[in-house]
XYZ file of C-alpha atoms in Angstrom:
703
model
C 57.547 -71.543 32.379
C 54.257 -69.876 33.052
C 55.972 -66.833 33.978
C 58.401 -66.447 31.046
C 55.332 -66.702 28.730
C 53.539 -63.940 30.334
C 56.384 -61.731 30.488
C 56.775 -62.417 26.564
C 52.941 -61.688 26.008
C 53.335 -58.409 27.725
C 55.938 -56.995 25.750
C 54.787 -58.001 22.662
C 51.248 -56.278 23.421
C 53.491 -52.981 24.229
C 55.466 -53.432 20.859
C 52.319 -53.497 18.915
C 50.703 -50.455 20.999
C 54.179 -48.532 20.068
C 53.815 -49.354 16.391
C 50.622 -48.395 15.837
C 51.144 -44.922 17.656
C 54.188 -44.602 14.869
C 51.736 -45.269 12.498
C 49.335 -42.564 13.564
C 51.883 -39.976 14.065
C 53.245 -40.827 10.477
C 49.495 -40.503 8.897
C 48.990 -37.053 10.747
C 52.367 -36.095 9.192
C 51.230 -37.132 5.667
C 47.893 -35.231 6.170
C 49.436 -31.978 7.359
C 51.571 -31.958 4.458
C 49.161 -32.752 2.129
C 46.949 -29.777 3.721
C 49.927 -27.384 3.358
C 50.655 -28.115 -0.529
C 47.137 -27.785 -1.144
C 46.882 -23.947 0.470
C 50.093 -23.193 -1.158
C 48.754 -23.993 -4.772
C 45.255 -22.710 -3.959
C 45.701 -19.855 -6.232
C 46.676 -21.928 -8.980
C 43.727 -24.491 -8.832
C 41.874 -24.703 -12.048
C 38.068 -23.926 -11.418
C 35.632 -25.237 -13.572
C 33.272 -22.102 -14.234
C 30.772 -23.834 -16.253
C 30.081 -26.206 -13.760
C 29.787 -23.621 -11.027
C 27.215 -21.942 -13.224
C 25.284 -25.126 -13.925
C 25.034 -25.918 -10.342
C 23.348 -22.275 -9.896
C 21.021 -22.749 -12.736
C 19.659 -26.082 -11.059
C 19.245 -24.087 -7.872
C 17.216 -21.678 -9.591
C 19.308 -18.691 -9.658
C 20.255 -16.643 -13.108
C 23.726 -15.636 -11.871
C 24.405 -13.429 -14.860
C 20.738 -11.423 -14.698
C 21.178 -11.012 -11.088
C 24.586 -9.411 -11.494
C 23.473 -7.293 -14.211
C 20.127 -6.123 -12.045
C 22.803 -5.026 -9.164
C 25.533 -3.555 -11.461
C 22.142 -1.544 -13.290
C 20.781 -0.255 -9.675
C 24.082 0.780 -7.916
C 23.149 4.430 -8.571
C 20.219 6.438 -9.191
C 19.428 6.518 -13.053
C 17.006 8.578 -15.052
C 16.056 7.473 -18.777
C 13.459 8.606 -21.046
C 10.646 6.148 -21.413
C 7.056 5.800 -22.517
C 3.890 7.094 -20.529
C 3.352 4.888 -17.345
C 1.576 1.765 -18.229
C -2.144 1.965 -16.789
C -2.553 1.653 -12.740
C -4.720 2.544 -10.049
C -4.368 3.528 -6.424
C -0.934 5.375 -7.243
C 0.356 8.652 -5.966
C 0.870 11.796 -7.961
C 2.331 14.689 -6.608
C 4.044 18.280 -7.767
C 7.872 18.574 -7.257
C 8.654 20.522 -4.068
C 11.861 21.514 -5.461
C 10.975 23.360 -8.722
C 7.405 23.831 -10.659
C 8.091 21.816 -13.953
C 8.078 18.295 -12.425
C 5.465 15.792 -11.553
C 6.306 12.646 -9.798
C 4.507 9.302 -9.995
C 4.774 6.011 -7.826
C 3.685 2.752 -7.352
C 0.189 1.519 -7.772
C -1.547 -1.715 -9.306
C -3.311 -2.693 -12.445
C -5.969 -5.278 -12.128
C -7.330 -7.022 -15.443
C -10.163 -8.954 -14.099
C -7.492 -12.187 -13.871
C -4.222 -10.958 -12.315
C -3.171 -8.115 -10.212
C 0.037 -6.570 -11.133
C 1.537 -4.151 -8.391
C 4.416 -1.627 -9.104
C 7.226 0.021 -7.341
C 8.596 2.291 -10.380
C 9.077 6.214 -10.058
C 8.063 8.278 -12.989
C 8.944 12.034 -13.582
C 6.703 14.268 -16.273
C 8.778 17.085 -17.410
C 6.053 19.790 -17.771
C 8.105 22.310 -20.187
C 9.074 19.056 -22.490
C 5.977 16.867 -22.133
C 8.426 13.881 -21.486
C 8.686 10.960 -18.877
C 11.683 9.793 -17.345
C 11.757 6.664 -15.299
C 13.940 6.565 -12.341
C 15.740 3.411 -11.012
C 17.366 3.354 -7.704
C 19.137 1.014 -5.645
C 17.205 1.783 -2.362
C 13.464 1.952 -3.402
C 10.077 1.015 -1.411
C 8.770 -2.212 -2.363
C 5.720 -2.421 -5.133
C 2.378 -1.085 -3.386
C -0.697 0.734 -3.907
C -3.067 2.433 -1.344
C -0.286 4.276 0.163
C 0.133 7.988 1.114
C 2.883 10.599 0.750
C 2.930 14.224 1.232
C 5.663 17.468 0.612
C 7.927 17.570 3.870
C 6.549 21.270 4.469
C 9.645 23.049 6.173
C 11.862 20.314 6.157
C 11.657 19.579 2.173
C 11.360 16.530 0.424
C 8.375 13.971 0.033
C 7.631 11.507 2.707
C 5.663 8.149 2.000
C 4.132 5.856 4.462
C 2.301 2.441 4.140
C 0.362 0.692 1.584
C -0.625 -2.713 0.538
C 0.677 -5.801 -1.707
C -1.051 -8.873 -2.786
C -0.285 -12.010 -4.988
C -1.046 -11.980 -8.646
C -4.551 -13.781 -8.429
C -4.853 -11.937 -4.845
C -5.105 -15.196 -2.669
C -3.025 -13.452 -0.308
C -2.284 -9.681 0.910
C -0.593 -7.604 3.461
C -0.121 -4.220 4.182
C 3.288 -2.250 4.764
C 4.367 -0.117 8.066
C 7.517 1.675 6.475
C 8.260 4.896 5.971
C 10.175 6.357 3.433
C 11.777 9.866 2.049
C 12.709 11.067 -1.529
C 14.694 13.663 -2.095
C 13.070 15.376 -5.136
C 16.440 16.756 -6.716
C 18.541 13.778 -6.310
C 15.765 11.559 -7.138
C 17.275 9.171 -4.087
C 14.822 6.987 -1.681
C 15.960 6.837 2.176
C 14.049 4.622 4.484
C 13.522 6.187 7.673
C 14.533 4.307 11.119
C 12.471 6.394 13.411
C 12.761 6.441 17.397
C 10.480 4.461 19.564
C 7.000 3.087 18.112
C 5.607 4.380 14.761
C 2.224 3.875 13.205
C 0.933 0.146 12.390
C 0.396 -1.023 8.930
C -2.415 0.367 6.782
C -3.654 1.231 3.805
C -6.348 4.236 2.519
C -4.810 6.801 4.947
C -4.086 10.159 4.129
C -0.771 12.295 5.208
C -0.085 16.186 4.960
C 2.273 18.724 6.262
C 2.429 21.398 8.873
C 5.497 23.427 9.326
C 8.089 20.887 10.627
C 5.743 17.684 11.130
C 4.086 15.287 8.976
C 0.558 14.385 9.696
C -0.962 10.627 9.426
C -4.612 10.108 9.690
C -7.078 7.292 9.417
C -6.952 3.995 7.038
C -8.208 0.602 7.218
C -6.261 -2.691 8.114
C -7.198 -6.015 6.648
C -6.767 -9.047 9.155
C -8.127 -12.525 8.725
C -11.418 -11.925 10.278
C -12.347 -8.679 8.955
C -11.603 -5.171 7.616
C -10.690 -2.735 10.436
C -11.231 0.993 9.801
C -8.752 3.218 11.682
C -9.178 6.724 13.497
C -5.559 7.131 14.963
C -3.712 10.238 14.505
C -0.022 10.008 14.147
C 2.243 13.267 14.084
C 6.278 12.747 13.094
C 8.728 15.283 13.945
C 11.174 15.788 11.297
C 13.619 17.146 13.404
C 13.802 14.593 16.001
C 12.835 11.855 13.672
C 10.168 10.293 16.081
C 6.430 9.524 16.013
C 3.969 10.793 18.240
C 0.514 9.208 18.669
C -1.435 11.996 20.734
C -3.931 10.131 23.376
C -6.619 12.292 23.581
C -9.224 12.206 26.966
C -12.208 9.644 26.450
C -14.566 12.452 26.456
C -12.929 14.463 23.787
C -14.680 14.150 20.102
C -12.754 13.040 17.222
C -13.451 12.159 13.522
C -15.122 8.707 13.211
C -12.814 5.763 11.627
C -12.474 6.340 7.824
C -10.317 5.718 4.959
C -10.158 7.452 1.535
C -11.002 11.218 2.780
C -9.464 14.598 1.990
C -6.864 15.891 4.401
C -5.590 19.158 3.995
C -2.778 21.264 5.515
C -3.885 24.676 7.224
C -1.973 27.288 8.477
C -2.674 26.369 12.063
C -3.028 22.596 11.421
C -4.968 20.445 8.947
C -8.461 19.851 7.751
C -10.568 16.841 7.094
C -13.707 15.951 5.086
C -15.469 13.291 3.823
C -14.147 9.568 3.551
C -15.685 6.074 3.355
C -15.794 3.239 5.717
C -18.266 0.229 6.251
C -20.151 -0.106 9.674
C -22.242 -2.495 11.085
C -25.764 -3.090 10.611
C -28.631 -5.168 11.624
C -30.798 -6.672 8.843
C -33.501 -9.462 8.813
C -32.047 -13.034 7.682
C -34.886 -13.863 5.647
C -35.882 -16.717 7.520
C -38.201 -17.035 10.237
C -37.266 -18.665 13.839
C -39.249 -21.278 15.737
C -41.345 -18.495 17.536
C -42.361 -17.066 14.019
C -40.177 -14.286 13.944
C -37.654 -13.493 11.554
C -33.859 -13.815 12.624
C -31.471 -10.920 12.679
C -28.044 -10.649 11.291
C -25.271 -8.331 11.416
C -23.743 -7.027 8.113
C -21.157 -4.335 7.087
C -22.973 -1.532 5.008
C -20.775 1.130 2.969
C -20.894 4.628 4.667
C -19.889 7.842 2.715
C -19.106 10.636 5.279
C -19.956 14.356 4.756
C -18.616 15.589 8.076
C -15.554 18.388 8.339
C -13.185 18.195 11.129
C -10.288 20.829 11.854
C -6.971 19.714 13.628
C -5.696 22.537 15.814
C -1.948 21.806 16.640
C 0.093 24.087 18.725
C 3.641 23.630 18.724
C 5.818 23.304 21.855
C 7.272 26.211 23.310
C 10.826 27.238 22.591
C 12.118 26.471 26.323
C 10.093 22.840 26.365
C 12.216 19.781 26.863
C 13.195 17.619 24.029
C 10.710 15.540 22.332
C 8.006 17.272 23.478
C 4.993 16.766 21.359
C 2.745 19.692 20.051
C -0.915 20.121 21.829
C -3.596 18.525 19.516
C -7.551 19.315 19.616
C -10.198 18.375 17.140
C -12.742 20.535 16.678
C -15.541 19.848 14.425
C -16.970 22.106 12.071
C -20.700 22.620 10.461
C -21.442 20.781 7.686
C -19.956 22.502 4.455
C -22.421 24.751 2.345
C -23.370 23.582 -0.931
C -21.554 20.349 -0.942
C -21.292 17.674 -3.906
C -24.711 16.201 -4.421
C -25.313 13.161 -4.166
C -22.556 12.176 -1.848
C -19.662 10.096 -3.340
C -17.069 7.888 -2.673
C -13.529 7.907 -4.532
C -13.654 11.892 -5.036
C -10.090 12.859 -4.779
C -9.027 16.289 -3.541
C -5.710 18.304 -3.743
C -4.776 21.384 -2.122
C -4.313 24.511 -4.153
C -3.664 28.195 -2.587
C -5.869 27.660 0.542
C -8.594 25.776 -1.016
C -9.118 22.064 -2.078
C -9.913 21.055 -5.568
C -12.031 17.979 -5.851
C -12.911 15.665 -9.024
C -14.766 12.832 -9.711
C -16.520 10.137 -7.621
C -18.690 7.355 -7.519
C -22.589 7.107 -5.740
C -23.923 3.630 -5.164
C -27.479 2.829 -4.792
C -28.607 -0.506 -3.747
C -31.347 -1.247 -5.707
C -31.495 -5.062 -4.455
C -29.842 -7.836 -2.732
C -28.452 -9.131 -6.389
C -26.649 -5.724 -7.720
C -25.849 -2.151 -6.962
C -26.484 0.733 -9.321
C -23.621 3.011 -9.633
C -23.215 6.849 -10.895
C -19.942 8.301 -11.822
C -19.050 11.578 -11.714
C -16.547 13.965 -13.976
C -17.778 17.507 -12.345
C -14.976 19.862 -10.460
C -15.434 21.321 -7.344
C -13.381 24.330 -5.365
C -13.582 23.838 -1.430
C -12.820 27.098 0.128
C -11.484 26.144 3.482
C -12.081 29.035 5.662
C -15.335 29.951 4.374
C -16.270 26.263 4.318
C -18.234 26.341 1.115
C -17.941 24.489 -2.167
C -18.182 26.415 -5.476
C -18.651 24.035 -8.609
C -16.055 25.104 -11.380
C -17.046 24.993 -15.174
C -15.277 25.606 -18.316
C -15.609 28.913 -19.724
C -15.214 29.021 -24.002
C -13.042 32.003 -24.848
C -14.706 34.094 -27.345
C -11.376 34.331 -29.526
C -7.936 33.497 -29.154
C -5.749 36.765 -29.016
C -2.030 36.889 -29.744
C -1.802 37.135 -25.931
C -3.383 33.968 -25.532
C -1.265 32.324 -28.130
C 1.571 33.394 -26.241
C 0.098 31.968 -23.183
C -0.308 28.660 -25.078
C 3.050 28.890 -26.351
C 4.224 29.253 -22.839
C 2.745 26.461 -21.222
C 0.037 27.694 -19.485
C 0.012 28.300 -15.862
C 1.877 31.362 -14.193
C 4.790 30.750 -16.599
C 2.583 31.294 -19.776
C 1.046 34.167 -18.276
C 4.331 35.668 -17.593
C 5.490 35.320 -21.155
C 2.205 36.462 -22.713
C 2.518 39.526 -20.092
C 6.072 40.193 -21.766
C 5.438 40.141 -25.168
C 2.337 42.530 -24.864
C 4.957 44.764 -23.170
C 7.336 44.605 -25.858
C 3.979 45.371 -28.444
C 3.390 48.271 -26.472
C 6.826 49.926 -26.414
C 7.343 48.923 -30.082
C 3.580 50.874 -30.828
C 5.024 54.026 -28.736
C 8.043 54.196 -30.468
C 6.467 54.097 -33.757
C 3.986 56.939 -32.583
C 1.360 54.510 -33.143
C -1.673 53.533 -31.258
C -1.657 51.126 -28.308
C -4.903 49.588 -29.671
C -2.843 48.258 -32.932
C -0.208 47.083 -30.885
C -1.416 43.162 -31.343
C -1.169 43.814 -35.013
C 2.457 44.549 -34.909
C 5.319 42.325 -35.447
C 8.419 41.807 -32.778
C 11.249 39.650 -32.251
C 10.655 36.681 -30.520
C 11.778 36.063 -27.387
C 14.355 33.553 -27.186
C 13.378 30.090 -25.885
C 15.425 27.926 -23.826
C 17.676 25.744 -26.250
C 17.434 22.716 -24.165
C 13.455 22.716 -24.740
C 12.526 20.814 -28.149
C 9.854 22.061 -30.458
C 6.889 20.157 -29.537
C 2.947 20.617 -30.799
C 0.726 22.914 -28.723
C -2.312 20.553 -27.212
C -5.533 21.513 -28.242
C -8.168 22.832 -25.901
C -11.272 20.815 -25.514
C -14.522 22.035 -23.669
C -15.297 18.463 -22.798
C -14.633 17.064 -19.166
C -12.586 13.611 -18.837
C -14.610 10.558 -18.841
C -16.644 10.478 -15.416
C -14.440 7.804 -13.056
C -13.194 7.627 -9.306
C -10.203 7.364 -7.358
C -8.380 9.679 -10.159
C -4.647 11.293 -9.091
C -4.560 15.016 -8.763
C -1.814 17.288 -8.586
C -1.279 20.949 -9.076
C 1.583 22.555 -10.315
C 1.867 26.209 -11.346
C -1.584 26.864 -10.922
C -2.615 23.813 -13.196
C -4.441 20.873 -12.196
C -3.155 17.307 -13.656
C -5.511 14.324 -13.660
C -4.044 11.173 -13.859
C -5.598 7.880 -14.385
C -8.857 6.884 -12.635
C -11.447 3.883 -12.552
C -14.829 3.330 -14.133
C -17.025 0.298 -13.672
C -19.520 -1.171 -16.140
C -21.539 -4.225 -14.791
C -18.638 -6.654 -13.470
C -15.901 -4.932 -15.825
C -13.301 -2.748 -14.057
C -11.847 -0.285 -16.390
C -8.426 1.891 -15.356
C -7.817 4.944 -17.339
C -4.450 5.401 -19.077
C -4.267 9.216 -19.691
C -3.209 12.340 -18.409
C -4.945 15.692 -18.547
C -4.286 19.265 -17.503
C -6.723 21.894 -16.635
C -5.664 25.900 -16.031
C -7.169 26.824 -12.813
C -6.995 30.304 -13.105
C -8.290 30.378 -16.609
C -10.601 27.490 -16.907
C -10.683 27.705 -20.247
C -10.647 24.186 -21.427
C -8.921 20.951 -20.915
C -5.760 19.786 -22.550
C -5.055 15.945 -23.382
C -1.501 15.417 -22.490
C -1.895 11.850 -23.282
C -3.927 9.111 -23.627
C -4.406 5.448 -24.629
C -6.857 3.091 -25.360
C -8.539 1.161 -22.295
C -7.150 -2.699 -22.399
C -9.479 -5.562 -22.422
C -10.858 -7.020 -19.455
C -9.854 -10.773 -18.856
C -12.216 -11.305 -16.235
C -15.238 -14.086 -16.631
C -18.477 -12.939 -17.709
C -20.198 -15.729 -16.383
C -23.496 -15.123 -14.209
C -23.076 -18.476 -12.402
C -20.949 -16.950 -9.517
C -23.950 -14.696 -8.876
C -26.411 -17.430 -8.744
C -24.290 -19.789 -6.281
C -23.878 -16.801 -4.206
C -27.639 -16.647 -3.928
C -27.810 -20.480 -3.335
C -25.357 -20.052 -0.567
C -26.871 -17.224 1.056
C -28.721 -19.749 3.587
C -25.408 -21.364 3.921
C -23.759 -18.102 5.239
C -26.403 -17.585 7.614
C -25.869 -20.619 9.181
C -21.919 -19.977 9.307
C -22.773 -16.538 11.120
C -24.780 -18.331 13.923
C -21.860 -21.224 14.142
C -19.302 -18.223 14.430
C -21.445 -16.597 17.068
C -21.457 -19.740 18.806
C -17.854 -20.125 18.913
C -17.340 -16.890 20.109
C -19.473 -17.386 23.195
C -17.596 -20.484 23.737
C -14.109 -18.782 23.656
C -15.187 -16.604 26.107
C -15.780 -19.348 28.321
C -12.641 -21.486 27.190
C -10.245 -18.676 27.335
C -11.103 -15.115 28.831
C -10.016 -11.860 26.630
C -7.853 -10.639 29.643
C -6.002 -13.861 30.189
C -2.241 -14.349 28.396
C -1.966 -17.800 26.567
C 0.014 -20.211 28.814
C 3.567 -20.734 28.239
C 4.434 -24.036 26.990
C 7.769 -25.872 26.638
C 9.323 -25.855 23.468
C 8.512 -28.517 21.042
C 11.453 -30.945 19.887
C 9.945 -31.035 16.451
C 9.110 -26.954 15.704
C 6.578 -26.228 12.769
C 6.180 -22.938 11.083
C 3.420 -21.804 9.162
C 3.864 -20.543 5.813
C 1.356 -18.792 3.453
C -0.664 -20.480 0.928
C 1.007 -18.814 -1.364
C 4.266 -18.131 -0.812
C 4.976 -16.081 -4.151
C 3.523 -13.007 -2.586
C 6.750 -12.159 -0.269
C 8.868 -9.888 -2.019
C 12.233 -10.911 -3.208
C 14.076 -9.200 -0.207
C 12.511 -11.655 2.131
C 14.475 -15.456 1.903
C 12.653 -18.347 1.040
C 15.360 -20.685 1.007
C 15.491 -20.751 5.009
C 11.667 -21.519 5.277
C 12.025 -24.645 2.921
C 14.719 -25.630 4.821
C 13.537 -25.668 8.217
C 9.693 -25.856 7.331
C 7.996 -28.890 9.118
C 4.590 -28.920 6.960
C 4.313 -32.576 7.100
C 1.177 -32.733 8.459
C -2.403 -31.492 7.099
C -3.300 -29.688 10.772
C -3.752 -25.880 10.612
C -1.146 -23.492 11.120
C -0.975 -20.336 13.263
C 0.215 -17.559 10.774
C 2.221 -14.527 11.605
C 1.195 -12.063 13.977
C -1.790 -14.123 14.558
C -2.948 -14.507 18.228
C -4.076 -17.579 19.916
C -7.460 -16.352 20.301
C -7.586 -15.489 16.581
C -5.872 -18.660 15.524
C -8.622 -20.891 17.157
C -11.423 -18.742 16.021
C -10.217 -19.414 12.517
C -9.748 -23.213 12.637
C -12.175 -24.238 15.196
C -14.029 -26.079 12.663
C -10.844 -28.046 11.537
C -9.942 -29.218 15.016
C -13.433 -30.443 15.671
C -13.457 -32.260 12.671
C -9.892 -33.846 13.297
C -11.154 -35.063 16.563
C -14.427 -36.386 15.137
C -12.239 -38.292 12.765
C -9.498 -39.648 15.325
C -12.747 -40.877 17.588
C -14.047 -42.871 14.683
C -10.974 -44.541 13.671
C -10.496 -45.316 17.615
C -13.694 -46.744 17.780
C -13.674 -48.956 14.351
C -17.473 -48.329 14.480
C -20.171 -45.872 13.582
C -20.765 -45.101 17.182
C -21.241 -41.782 17.764
C -18.907 -39.603 20.136
C -20.534 -39.300 23.676
C -18.836 -35.791 24.500
C -21.197 -32.910 24.382
C -20.443 -29.809 21.783
C -18.770 -27.854 24.757
C -16.237 -30.647 25.630
C -15.598 -30.888 22.004
C -14.634 -27.267 21.745
C -12.818 -27.698 24.480
C -10.636 -30.331 23.555
C -10.356 -28.577 19.946
C -9.054 -25.492 21.910
C -6.339 -27.716 23.388
C -5.102 -29.070 20.277
C -5.019 -25.573 18.832
C -3.382 -24.401 21.523
C -0.423 -27.165 21.452
C -0.105 -26.632 17.579
C 0.206 -22.508 18.296
C 3.012 -23.401 20.785
C 4.511 -25.726 18.293
C 4.770 -23.211 15.783
C 5.663 -20.284 17.884
C 9.674 -20.385 17.414
C 9.274 -20.436 13.662
C 6.462 -17.945 13.515
C 8.638 -15.594 15.337
C 11.318 -15.867 13.027
C 8.825 -15.161 10.195
C 7.373 -12.078 12.238
C 11.224 -10.568 12.342
C 11.465 -11.091 8.720
C 8.089 -9.614 7.748
C 8.712 -6.614 10.281
C 12.615 -5.905 8.509
C 10.635 -5.768 5.447
C 8.081 -3.305 6.579
C 5.308 -6.025 6.135
C 2.318 -6.289 8.626
C 0.155 -9.288 8.962
C -0.334 -11.715 6.201
C -4.162 -12.357 5.050
C -5.644 -15.105 3.191
C -8.651 -13.998 0.985
C -9.814 -17.272 1.212
C -10.517 -17.415 5.081
C -12.316 -14.023 4.911
C -15.240 -15.739 2.816
C -17.130 -12.655 0.971
C -15.843 -9.837 3.092
C -13.359 -9.478 -0.438
C -9.913 -7.999 -0.496
C -7.940 -5.142 -2.535
C -9.437 -6.336 -5.581
C -13.148 -6.502 -4.376
C -13.465 -3.087 -2.355
C -12.212 -0.151 -4.506
C -14.464 2.004 -2.669
C -11.820 2.012 0.199
């Protein structure tokens, strides 16, 4: 009986297992049929568009607006518009493809409260007196302080670098992207070069030499200081490669600088002037224990007045490919009759073997409390070959003849002179045909020369003998022997005014200044309270103490981590953390912020590294914060007011260990952010709050 019961139980168990398998197979068949029917009817499914749009709106996306913008920029468009809004640190250049257009790009406007950056391209039609706005599907990001130049034998216009900041200028960064603008099609092209290119910068200058683009100088703002550059880069427009000539150590070359004049030459290029800030030692204002006054290192502005010639020799025809040209710097004598006093922010443009210089500012430090500035509106011509300056003064005409009237109707410049000469020739021929005197030719009436039908009738701009208001950092361009002056900046007390106007001066006649357009200055939105100045005076002693602490940190850093030793590799953390800017809105729209929000692990209040920030710089910036963390944790563990028995050196070593661990924990995500910024052409992102009084783009307009 026991055996039969066991056999029956085994049979029942097998039957139950078989039934379960059948049920599972039936369920699988039902699921597969359901999927097949849904796939077959997928085209007939009803989609709730309102729900989809509502979902996009909840996520912060304006779907319709995005689609309209994308459709608008699918091709290059050019529409009539008003004159550009006021802006500084933009770029103005005459079109290389014709003599009747000017190109204006980028710039920034600061009203004392907020900073706005632009990436719009404007074209000024000289004959029509019209402005046009160009939109393109592929254009550089908003920026100021960039540089561009003509392409020489290669044609086109080349642009490099610049800077961008958040509206309140809490953070900013520099660009290292390289662009080419086709002046005929108005189309931008980002150039992908072979090998390494120039690092990100602002305030640099560019010019051309045959088939090369030359770039020199500028400055970089890091989290620690403003670094002025003295590197030379040469771009080969045929091989699409950057060269960085390395000169022997004993070879002399220009000092680091920005905002200088860089003009083309038949044998290379020439440099004049510039601005930088150099280290100087001053008394700290308080006595030490020995009775001597302490010394501190400060950065003082320096206006350069030297001249350099860059001699370039092209490689021979039988040289291998990618052979760079031979480069040599030659220091020239100080120019004769230079502008006096020396001035910063004086811009210069090339015209027929000479440089035309306008404006500038000369700063005089009356005391530690303020600076007295003198602004200029004088015009100079620098003869490059003779290395001599000549001041250009306007000449008042005695009386306007009919030839001069014809010259004005022709728009000035070579075109106006050609039209006036043509009318004069017709009058002389008419006088000879009537057997009259040539002296009476101007009194004769002739048939007017037909004008272009496309050109509208516009009033002739009146000439004035008054130069534009004194300013610095005005944008200059020469087209058809006419100098054009756009914008510029003027300061009065704590206020900063950006001019919104365009002027024209005929360099051949110098018979006056034409006001092409002019708007009134906008109101300054900055605060006029003087409390900030008093706070700065009160904090002077604190800043001295901070500098002493920074010096101690640097000394300890030399013991903690040698300068030539790389950071120790560390295993990847299970919980990676990333560092994002204190103001994420400063990242351009082309950089996705959604990934950062999804993977960011900023759940603690500890300091985090920034993109492109080495371990050494990270610890130097956050040393005090890590020491405070260690002290606070010691007090929590001891539950008493007992003091920490560790020495200062031991405390700083422990702080460095914590900083190193945090730096490696965040390394994976920081590297991802670095890749995104490099793809967008962005360098190191800097927080001005960490820079202290060194200031950023809005605080050092002389750069």
